Amino acid sequence: MKKLSIILNLFFLSLTYLYGQNQEEYSKIYTKTFLETSQKDYKKALRTADSLFLISETPMFKAKSLMLSATIYKQIGETKKSVEYAMKAEKIIDGVDDLWLSKIDGFLASQYRSLELFDQSLNYINKSREVIKRLNNPKIERQMMGFVMQEKAYYELGAKDYKKSIEALKKSQEYFDTSTQNDYEFLTAQNEQLFGLNYFNLKDYEKAIAYYDLALKRLDEMPDNFVKALVYNGYSEVYIDKKDLKKAKKYLDLAEGISKNIPNIELKKVIYETSQNYYLLQQDFKELSKVNLKKDSVSEQIAENSKAFIRDSYTHLENKNRDIERNVKSKNWIIFVVGFLFVAGMLFFLVYQKYQRKKFDKVNQTLKDLKRTESLKVSNIAGEVKENVKLQNDGIIADEEEPIIVSSYEKKEHSSIMTETTEIMILKKLEEFEKSAEFTRNGISLSCLASSCKTNAKYLSYIINNHKGKDFNNYINELRIHYIIEKVKKEPLYHKFKIATLAKEAGFSSQSKFSTAFKKVTAVSPSQYFQHLQSAS
């Protein structure tokens, strides 16, 4: 059936291209697949994207179809496949079409941002800017700079610099307003949703609602999509903060209704987080427990996809570095051998030349002194032997005077495992990590944290062991226990939670593991501790 579906897709799509590929028709299929089909049936959307690729005749169409697949994989949380398709597209279009190259760089910036690899994200943002400068088309430059500044806004939002994010959005919208974008309404609605989210984080609820209203007016004319779901979710967040539970539930239901029909796990995670806040405020612990399970499942899936991508990328980078190192060593060895042979050849030539000259001088001397006595000849021979011995001695002395080279490895044998700068950098990253609640994420690993700290597992393990006085697992467990204790102390609502709920909130996979870790840190069981805390209050 799958093969038949692909064949039928190819047949109907090929009718559109019977007399050559048509940019307008291609864009219609592309837009419909992205905005409609992918929101309802992502498998069908992927088949359409594959079909578009197979019938594409030019690098631009091939790259565009690959980016359609990359975008769909991004929506369903398949990070690795999404980046792979985008990089294939980048390779095809590089040197062919700067417009699409800048779009692809912008997309990769977005992917690395979602993985919280902000340096790589910023690198692709800057790369996209450089490509845009080469376009020499003011209209297209404005259009593309709108995309770049929108991605910059996402970047600043991820870094929690909401004012900078708003400034980037203003610039993005200025570019969109002066360009001739076919999907202007959708892009503007995206910006308005982001304006709303930033103002919500700044606690300016009136502006947040005003921007959500503007976005919804544009989106009402379009099929349900992830941006509309985010707008409804934004309304719900505002009304939760304002303690208006009736309106909060209304918009939360609308967001969930769209989310159920869209295979976008990042969207689901955002909505589940809002649901948690709603049910916590409602004190509906039964529903809160259900949402916690759903959110944990989605978070684990996202974390696993991200971890797999980072792990594979790290392995690829290690292999690449190993190959480079091996090639460098091979080249250095070849250079050493060639250099040695050259020097040896020159020395041999000089010695041989000297020997020949002496031999020639000796023959002339013998001819001139033909009448000399045998004793004189012996004397000449003895002189020659003496000269040869001197030559040999000269060579030995030269060899002895050559400097002894000590390898950098020997010099560093007793040095520290890392530089002081690296050590300070990792400690600073750990301090930021401890202030966040990232350690409550279920499934966090040493390699994942090392990637977040922009270092490797060996260095991070060394820092934790030497500066924190414990191994990685005990370090994370201790952070989690202190976190949940502070929660219970500061928020009386947590007194009503069961131990199992508190365990999940802290990031533990089971109540028993939580209890074991709790007792190890506090010397008492969780139930004893919380009973004492309640009696004391």
Coordinates of C-alpha atoms in Angstrom, one line a residue:
M1 CA 0.0 0.0 0.0
K2 CA 2.8 2.4 0.9
K3 CA 4.5 1.8 -2.5
L4 CA 1.2 2.2 -4.3
S5 CA 0.6 5.5 -2.4
I6 CA 4.1 6.8 -3.5
I7 CA 3.4 5.8 -7.1
L8 CA 0.1 7.6 -7.1
N9 CA 1.7 10.7 -5.6
L10 CA 4.4 10.7 -8.2
F11 CA 1.8 10.3 -11.0
F12 CA -0.4 13.2 -9.9
L13 CA 2.5 15.4 -9.0
S14 CA 4.2 14.7 -12.4
L15 CA 1.1 16.0 -14.2
T16 CA 1.9 19.4 -12.7
Y17 CA 5.4 19.2 -14.2
L18 CA 4.5 17.7 -17.6
Y19 CA 5.8 20.8 -19.4
G20 CA 8.6 21.7 -17.0
Q21 CA 8.6 22.5 -13.3
N22 CA 6.5 25.4 -12.3
Q23 CA 7.5 27.5 -9.3
E24 CA 3.9 28.7 -8.5
E25 CA 2.4 25.2 -8.6
Y26 CA 5.3 23.8 -6.6
S27 CA 4.8 26.5 -3.9
K28 CA 1.1 25.6 -3.7
I29 CA 1.8 21.9 -3.0
Y30 CA 4.6 22.8 -0.7
T31 CA 2.5 25.3 1.4
K32 CA -0.5 23.0 1.5
T33 CA 1.7 20.0 2.7
F34 CA 3.3 22.2 5.3
L35 CA 0.3 24.0 6.7
E36 CA -2.4 21.4 6.3
T37 CA -1.3 17.9 5.6
S38 CA 1.6 17.8 8.1
Q39 CA -0.7 19.0 10.8
K40 CA -3.2 16.1 10.3
D41 CA -1.2 13.2 8.8
Y42 CA 2.6 13.7 9.0
K43 CA 3.3 10.3 7.3
K44 CA 1.3 11.4 4.2
A45 CA 3.1 14.8 4.3
L46 CA 6.5 13.0 4.4
R47 CA 5.5 10.8 1.4
T48 CA 4.5 13.9 -0.5
A49 CA 7.9 15.5 0.3
D50 CA 9.7 12.4 -0.9
S51 CA 7.6 12.4 -4.1
L52 CA 8.5 16.1 -4.7
F53 CA 12.2 15.3 -4.3
L54 CA 12.1 12.4 -6.8
I55 CA 10.5 14.5 -9.5
S56 CA 12.6 17.6 -8.8
E57 CA 14.8 18.6 -11.8
T58 CA 16.9 21.4 -10.3
P59 CA 19.0 21.8 -7.1
M60 CA 16.6 24.4 -5.8
F61 CA 13.5 22.2 -6.1
K62 CA 15.5 19.2 -4.6
A63 CA 16.7 21.4 -1.6
K64 CA 13.2 22.8 -1.1
S65 CA 11.6 19.3 -0.9
L66 CA 14.4 18.1 1.5
M67 CA 13.6 21.1 3.7
L68 CA 9.9 20.2 3.7
S69 CA 10.9 16.8 5.1
A70 CA 13.3 18.4 7.6
T71 CA 10.5 20.7 8.8
I72 CA 8.1 17.8 9.3
Y73 CA 10.6 15.8 11.2
K74 CA 11.3 18.8 13.4
Q75 CA 7.6 19.0 14.3
I76 CA 7.4 15.4 15.4
G77 CA 10.6 15.7 17.4
E78 CA 12.9 13.6 15.1
T79 CA 15.9 16.0 15.6
K80 CA 18.5 13.8 14.0
K81 CA 16.6 13.2 10.8
S82 CA 15.6 16.9 10.7
V83 CA 19.2 18.1 10.8
E84 CA 20.3 15.3 8.4
Y85 CA 17.8 16.4 5.7
A86 CA 18.6 20.1 6.3
M87 CA 22.4 19.4 5.9
K88 CA 21.7 17.4 2.7
A89 CA 19.7 20.4 1.4
E90 CA 22.6 22.7 2.4
K91 CA 25.1 20.6 0.5
I92 CA 22.9 20.6 -2.7
I93 CA 22.2 24.3 -2.7
D94 CA 25.6 25.7 -1.6
G95 CA 27.0 27.7 -4.5
V96 CA 23.8 27.4 -6.4
D97 CA 21.1 29.6 -4.7
D98 CA 22.1 31.9 -1.9
L99 CA 18.5 32.7 -1.0
W100 CA 17.7 29.1 -0.1
L101 CA 21.1 28.6 1.5
S102 CA 20.3 31.5 3.9
K103 CA 16.9 29.9 4.7
I104 CA 18.6 26.5 5.4
D105 CA 21.2 28.2 7.7
G106 CA 18.3 29.9 9.5
F107 CA 16.5 26.5 10.0
L108 CA 19.7 24.9 11.4
A109 CA 20.1 27.8 13.8
S110 CA 16.6 27.1 15.0
Q111 CA 17.3 23.4 15.5
Y112 CA 20.5 24.0 17.5
R113 CA 18.6 26.6 19.5
S114 CA 15.9 24.0 20.4
L115 CA 18.8 21.7 21.5
E116 CA 20.1 24.5 23.7
L117 CA 23.3 24.6 21.8
F118 CA 23.2 28.4 21.6
D119 CA 26.8 28.9 20.3
Q120 CA 26.1 26.7 17.3
S121 CA 22.7 28.5 16.8
L122 CA 24.3 31.9 16.8
N123 CA 27.0 30.7 14.4
Y124 CA 24.3 29.7 11.9
I125 CA 22.4 33.0 12.4
N126 CA 25.6 34.9 11.5
K127 CA 26.3 32.6 8.6
S128 CA 22.8 33.3 7.3
R129 CA 23.4 37.0 7.5
E130 CA 26.7 36.7 5.5
V131 CA 24.9 34.8 2.8
I132 CA 22.1 37.4 2.6
K133 CA 24.7 40.1 1.9
R134 CA 25.6 38.3 -1.3
L135 CA 22.0 38.4 -2.7
N136 CA 22.2 41.9 -4.2
N137 CA 18.4 42.0 -4.2
P138 CA 16.9 44.5 -1.7
K139 CA 13.4 42.9 -1.6
I140 CA 14.7 39.4 -1.0
E141 CA 17.3 40.7 1.5
R142 CA 14.5 42.3 3.5
Q143 CA 12.5 39.2 3.4
M144 CA 15.4 37.0 4.5
M145 CA 16.5 39.4 7.2
G146 CA 12.9 39.1 8.6
F147 CA 13.5 35.4 9.0
V148 CA 17.0 36.0 10.6
M149 CA 15.7 38.5 13.1
Q150 CA 12.7 36.2 14.0
E151 CA 15.2 33.5 14.7
K152 CA 17.3 36.0 16.7
A153 CA 14.1 36.7 18.7
Y154 CA 13.7 33.0 19.5
Y155 CA 17.4 32.8 20.5
E156 CA 17.0 35.8 23.0
L157 CA 13.8 34.3 24.3
G158 CA 15.6 31.0 25.0
A159 CA 18.3 33.0 26.8
K160 CA 15.4 34.7 28.8
D161 CA 16.4 38.2 27.6
Y162 CA 12.8 39.2 26.8
K163 CA 13.5 42.9 26.0
K164 CA 16.2 41.9 23.4
S165 CA 13.8 39.4 21.9
I166 CA 11.1 42.1 21.5
E167 CA 13.6 44.4 19.8
A168 CA 14.6 41.6 17.4
L169 CA 10.9 41.0 16.7
K170 CA 10.3 44.7 15.9
K171 CA 13.1 44.6 13.4
S172 CA 11.8 41.3 11.9
Q173 CA 8.4 42.8 11.4
E174 CA 9.8 45.9 9.8
Y175 CA 11.5 43.7 7.2
F176 CA 8.4 41.6 6.7
D177 CA 6.3 44.7 6.2
T178 CA 8.5 46.0 3.4
S179 CA 8.9 42.6 1.6
T180 CA 6.6 40.8 -0.8
Q181 CA 6.1 37.6 1.2
N182 CA 3.5 35.1 0.0
D183 CA 3.0 33.8 3.6
Y184 CA 3.2 37.3 5.1
E185 CA 0.1 36.7 7.3
F186 CA 1.4 33.5 8.8
L187 CA 4.9 35.0 9.5
T188 CA 3.4 38.1 11.1
A189 CA 1.1 35.9 13.2
Q190 CA 4.2 34.0 14.4
N191 CA 5.8 37.3 15.4
E192 CA 2.7 38.5 17.2
Q193 CA 2.5 35.2 19.1
L194 CA 6.2 35.7 20.2
F195 CA 5.4 39.3 21.2
G196 CA 2.6 38.0 23.4
L197 CA 4.9 35.4 25.0
N198 CA 7.6 37.9 25.7
Y199 CA 5.2 40.4 27.3
F200 CA 3.7 37.5 29.3
N201 CA 7.2 36.7 30.7
L202 CA 7.6 40.4 31.5
K203 CA 4.2 40.2 33.4
D204 CA 2.7 42.9 31.0
Y205 CA -0.6 40.9 30.6
E206 CA -2.5 43.7 28.7
K207 CA 0.1 43.8 25.9
A208 CA 0.4 40.0 25.9
I209 CA -3.4 39.7 25.3
A210 CA -3.4 42.5 22.7
Y211 CA -0.8 40.7 20.6
Y212 CA -2.5 37.3 21.0
D213 CA -5.7 39.0 19.7
L214 CA -3.9 40.3 16.6
A215 CA -2.3 36.9 15.9
L216 CA -5.7 35.1 16.3
K217 CA -7.4 37.4 13.8
R218 CA -4.8 36.4 11.2
L219 CA -4.9 32.7 12.0
D220 CA -8.7 32.4 12.1
E221 CA -8.7 32.4 8.3
M222 CA -6.1 29.5 8.2
P223 CA -6.4 25.8 9.0
D224 CA -5.6 24.8 12.6
N225 CA -1.8 24.8 13.1
F226 CA 0.8 24.9 15.8
V227 CA 1.0 28.7 16.0
K228 CA -2.8 28.9 16.7
A229 CA -2.4 26.3 19.4
L230 CA 0.5 28.4 21.0
V231 CA -1.7 31.5 20.9
Y232 CA -4.5 29.7 22.8
N233 CA -1.9 28.3 25.2
G234 CA -0.7 31.9 25.7
Y235 CA -4.1 33.1 26.6
S236 CA -4.4 30.3 29.1
E237 CA -1.0 31.2 30.7
V238 CA -2.1 34.8 31.2
Y239 CA -5.4 33.9 32.8
I240 CA -3.7 31.3 35.1
D241 CA -1.4 34.1 36.3
K242 CA -4.5 36.3 36.8
K243 CA -6.2 33.5 38.7
D244 CA -9.2 33.5 36.2
L245 CA -9.6 29.7 36.0
K246 CA -12.7 29.7 33.9
K247 CA -11.1 31.6 31.0
A248 CA -7.8 29.7 31.5
K249 CA -9.6 26.4 31.1
K250 CA -11.5 27.6 28.0
Y251 CA -8.3 28.5 26.1
L252 CA -6.4 25.5 27.4
D253 CA -9.1 23.2 26.0
L254 CA -8.8 24.9 22.6
A255 CA -5.0 24.5 22.6
E256 CA -5.3 20.8 23.6
G257 CA -7.9 20.3 20.9
I258 CA -5.5 21.4 18.2
S259 CA -2.5 19.7 19.8
K260 CA -4.3 16.3 19.7
N261 CA -4.4 16.5 15.9
I262 CA -0.9 17.8 15.4
P263 CA 2.1 15.4 15.7
N264 CA 4.3 18.2 17.3
I265 CA 5.8 16.9 20.6
E266 CA 7.4 20.3 21.4
L267 CA 3.9 21.8 21.3
K268 CA 2.5 19.1 23.4
K269 CA 5.2 19.7 26.0
V270 CA 4.4 23.4 26.2
I271 CA 0.7 22.7 26.6
Y272 CA 1.3 20.0 29.3
E273 CA 3.4 22.5 31.3
T274 CA 0.5 25.0 31.2
S275 CA -1.9 22.2 32.2
Q276 CA 0.3 21.4 35.2
N277 CA 0.1 25.0 36.4
Y278 CA -3.7 25.1 35.9
Y279 CA -4.4 21.8 37.8
L280 CA -2.0 22.9 40.5
L281 CA -3.9 26.1 41.0
Q282 CA -7.2 24.2 40.8
Q283 CA -5.8 21.7 43.4
D284 CA -7.0 18.9 41.2
F285 CA -4.2 16.4 42.0
K286 CA -5.8 13.5 40.2
E287 CA -5.6 15.4 36.8
L288 CA -2.3 16.9 37.8
S289 CA -0.9 13.4 38.2
K290 CA -2.2 12.4 34.7
V291 CA -0.7 15.4 33.1
N292 CA 2.7 14.8 34.9
L293 CA 2.8 11.4 33.3
K294 CA 2.1 12.7 29.9
K295 CA 4.6 15.5 30.2
D296 CA 7.3 13.1 31.5
S297 CA 6.7 10.8 28.5
V298 CA 7.0 13.7 26.0
S299 CA 10.0 15.2 27.8
E300 CA 11.8 11.8 27.8
Q301 CA 11.1 11.4 24.1
I302 CA 12.5 14.9 23.4
A303 CA 15.5 14.4 25.7
E304 CA 16.2 11.0 24.1
N305 CA 16.1 12.5 20.6
S306 CA 18.3 15.4 21.6
K307 CA 20.7 13.1 23.5
A308 CA 20.9 10.7 20.5
F309 CA 21.6 13.6 18.1
I310 CA 24.3 15.1 20.4
R311 CA 25.8 11.6 21.1
D312 CA 26.0 10.8 17.3
S313 CA 27.4 14.3 16.5
Y314 CA 30.0 13.9 19.3
T315 CA 31.0 10.5 18.0
H316 CA 31.2 11.8 14.4
L317 CA 33.3 14.7 15.6
E318 CA 35.6 12.4 17.6
N319 CA 36.0 10.1 14.5
K320 CA 36.7 13.2 12.3
N321 CA 39.3 14.5 14.8
R322 CA 40.8 11.1 15.0
D323 CA 41.1 10.9 11.2
I324 CA 42.6 14.4 11.1
E325 CA 45.1 13.5 13.9
R326 CA 46.0 10.2 12.0
N327 CA 46.5 12.1 8.8
V328 CA 48.6 14.8 10.5
K329 CA 50.8 12.1 12.1
S330 CA 51.2 10.3 8.7
K331 CA 52.1 13.6 7.1
N332 CA 54.6 14.5 9.9
W333 CA 56.2 11.0 9.6
I334 CA 56.5 11.4 5.8
I335 CA 58.0 14.9 6.2
F336 CA 60.4 13.5 8.8
V337 CA 61.5 10.6 6.6
V338 CA 61.9 12.8 3.5
G339 CA 63.8 15.4 5.6
F340 CA 66.1 12.7 7.1
L341 CA 66.8 11.2 3.7
F342 CA 67.5 14.7 2.2
V343 CA 70.0 15.6 5.0
A344 CA 71.6 12.1 4.9
G345 CA 71.9 12.5 1.1
M346 CA 73.5 15.9 1.4
L347 CA 76.0 14.7 4.0
F348 CA 76.9 11.7 1.9
F349 CA 77.4 13.9 -1.1
L350 CA 79.6 16.3 0.8
V351 CA 81.7 13.5 2.4
Y352 CA 82.0 11.7 -1.0
Q353 CA 83.0 14.9 -2.7
K354 CA 85.6 15.5 -0.1
Y355 CA 86.8 11.9 -0.3
Q356 CA 87.1 12.2 -4.1
R357 CA 89.0 15.5 -3.9
K358 CA 91.5 14.0 -1.4
K359 CA 91.8 10.9 -3.6
F360 CA 92.5 13.1 -6.6
D361 CA 95.1 15.1 -4.6
K362 CA 96.7 11.9 -3.4
V363 CA 97.1 10.5 -6.9
N364 CA 98.7 13.7 -8.1
Q365 CA 101.0 13.7 -5.1
T366 CA 101.9 10.0 -5.9
L367 CA 102.7 10.9 -9.5
K368 CA 104.9 13.8 -8.5
D369 CA 106.8 11.8 -5.8
L370 CA 107.2 8.7 -7.9
K371 CA 110.8 8.6 -7.0
R372 CA 110.3 8.9 -3.3
T373 CA 111.2 6.1 -1.0
E374 CA 108.8 3.4 0.2
S375 CA 108.9 4.9 3.7
L376 CA 107.5 8.2 2.4
K377 CA 104.6 6.3 0.7
V378 CA 103.9 4.6 4.0
S379 CA 104.0 8.0 5.7
N380 CA 101.5 9.3 3.1
I381 CA 99.2 6.3 3.7
A382 CA 99.4 6.9 7.5
G383 CA 98.5 10.5 6.9
E384 CA 95.5 9.5 4.9
V385 CA 94.3 7.1 7.6
K386 CA 94.8 9.8 10.1
E387 CA 92.7 12.2 8.0
N388 CA 89.9 9.7 7.6
V389 CA 89.8 9.1 11.4
K390 CA 89.6 12.8 11.9
L391 CA 86.7 13.0 9.5
Q392 CA 84.9 10.3 11.4
N393 CA 85.6 12.0 14.7
D394 CA 84.3 15.2 13.3
G395 CA 81.1 13.5 12.3
I396 CA 80.7 12.0 15.8
I397 CA 81.2 15.3 17.4
A398 CA 78.5 16.9 15.1
D399 CA 76.1 14.2 16.0
E400 CA 76.7 14.7 19.7
E401 CA 76.2 18.4 19.4
E402 CA 72.6 18.0 18.0
P403 CA 70.0 19.3 20.5
I404 CA 68.0 16.7 22.4
I405 CA 64.3 17.2 21.7
V406 CA 61.9 16.6 24.6
S407 CA 58.3 15.7 23.5
S408 CA 55.4 18.0 24.6
Y409 CA 53.9 14.9 26.2
E410 CA 56.9 14.4 28.5
K411 CA 56.8 18.1 29.4
K412 CA 53.1 17.9 30.3
E413 CA 53.3 14.6 32.1
H414 CA 52.9 16.1 35.5
S415 CA 50.6 19.0 34.5
S416 CA 47.0 19.4 35.5
I417 CA 44.2 17.5 33.7
M418 CA 42.9 20.8 32.3
T419 CA 43.8 24.5 32.1
E420 CA 42.7 26.8 34.9
T421 CA 40.5 28.7 32.5
T422 CA 38.6 25.6 31.5
E423 CA 38.2 24.7 35.1
I424 CA 36.7 28.1 36.0
M425 CA 34.4 27.9 32.9
I426 CA 33.0 24.5 33.9
L427 CA 32.5 25.6 37.5
K428 CA 30.6 28.7 36.3
K429 CA 28.4 26.5 34.0
L430 CA 27.7 24.2 37.0
E431 CA 26.7 27.2 39.1
E432 CA 24.2 28.2 36.4
F433 CA 23.0 24.6 36.2
E434 CA 22.4 24.5 40.0
K435 CA 20.4 27.7 39.9
S436 CA 18.1 26.2 37.2
A437 CA 15.7 23.3 37.7
E438 CA 17.3 21.3 34.8
F439 CA 18.5 18.6 37.3
T440 CA 14.9 17.6 37.8
R441 CA 14.6 16.5 34.2
N442 CA 14.2 12.7 34.2
G443 CA 17.0 10.9 32.3
I444 CA 19.7 13.6 32.7
S445 CA 23.1 12.1 32.1
L446 CA 26.8 13.0 32.6
S447 CA 27.3 13.3 28.8
C448 CA 24.1 15.4 28.4
L449 CA 25.2 17.8 31.1
A450 CA 28.8 17.9 29.7
S451 CA 27.4 19.0 26.3
S452 CA 25.3 21.7 28.0
C453 CA 28.5 22.9 29.8
K454 CA 30.4 22.9 26.5
T455 CA 32.9 20.3 27.7
N456 CA 33.5 16.6 27.8
A457 CA 32.4 14.0 30.3
K458 CA 35.9 13.4 31.6
Y459 CA 36.5 17.0 32.5
L460 CA 33.0 17.4 34.1
S461 CA 33.4 14.2 36.1
Y462 CA 36.8 15.5 37.4
I463 CA 35.3 18.8 38.4
I464 CA 32.3 17.2 40.2
N465 CA 34.5 14.7 42.1
N466 CA 37.1 17.3 43.1
H467 CA 35.0 20.4 43.8
K468 CA 31.7 18.9 44.8
G469 CA 33.2 15.9 46.7
K470 CA 30.9 13.3 45.2
D471 CA 30.2 11.4 41.9
F472 CA 27.7 12.6 39.3
N473 CA 24.7 10.5 40.5
N474 CA 25.0 11.6 44.1
Y475 CA 25.6 15.2 43.0
I476 CA 22.3 15.2 40.9
N477 CA 20.4 13.4 43.7
E478 CA 21.5 15.9 46.3
L479 CA 20.4 18.9 44.1
R480 CA 17.0 17.2 43.6
I481 CA 16.5 16.6 47.3
H482 CA 17.4 20.1 48.3
Y483 CA 15.1 21.4 45.5
I484 CA 12.0 19.5 46.7
I485 CA 12.7 20.4 50.4
E486 CA 12.7 24.1 49.4
K487 CA 9.5 23.6 47.5
V488 CA 7.8 22.0 50.4
K489 CA 9.1 24.7 52.8
K490 CA 8.0 27.6 50.7
E491 CA 4.7 26.3 49.1
P492 CA 2.3 24.8 51.7
L493 CA 0.4 23.2 48.8
Y494 CA 3.1 20.7 48.4
H495 CA 2.3 19.3 51.9
K496 CA -0.7 17.7 50.3
F497 CA 1.3 15.9 47.7
K498 CA 2.0 12.2 48.0
I499 CA 5.6 11.0 48.2
A500 CA 5.4 9.5 44.7
T501 CA 4.3 12.9 43.3
L502 CA 7.1 14.7 45.0
A503 CA 9.6 12.0 43.7
K504 CA 8.4 12.7 40.1
E505 CA 8.5 16.5 40.7
A506 CA 12.2 16.1 41.8
G507 CA 13.0 14.0 38.7
F508 CA 13.3 10.5 40.2
S509 CA 12.0 7.6 38.2
S510 CA 10.5 5.8 41.3
Q511 CA 9.5 6.5 44.8
S512 CA 12.0 4.0 46.2
K513 CA 14.9 5.7 44.6
F514 CA 13.7 9.1 45.9
S515 CA 13.4 7.7 49.4
T516 CA 16.9 6.1 49.3
A517 CA 18.4 9.4 48.1
F518 CA 16.4 11.5 50.6
K519 CA 17.6 9.4 53.5
K520 CA 21.2 9.5 52.3
V521 CA 21.1 13.4 52.2
T522 CA 19.0 14.1 55.3
A523 CA 19.5 10.9 57.4
V524 CA 15.7 10.5 57.8
S525 CA 13.0 9.1 55.5
P526 CA 10.8 11.6 53.4
S527 CA 7.7 10.8 55.5
Q528 CA 9.4 11.4 58.8
Y529 CA 10.9 14.7 57.5
F530 CA 7.7 16.1 56.1
Q531 CA 5.7 15.0 59.3
H532 CA 8.3 16.9 61.4
L533 CA 8.0 19.9 59.0
Q534 CA 4.2 20.0 59.3
S535 CA 4.2 19.7 63.1
A536 CA 6.8 22.5 63.3
S537 CA 4.7 24.8 61.2

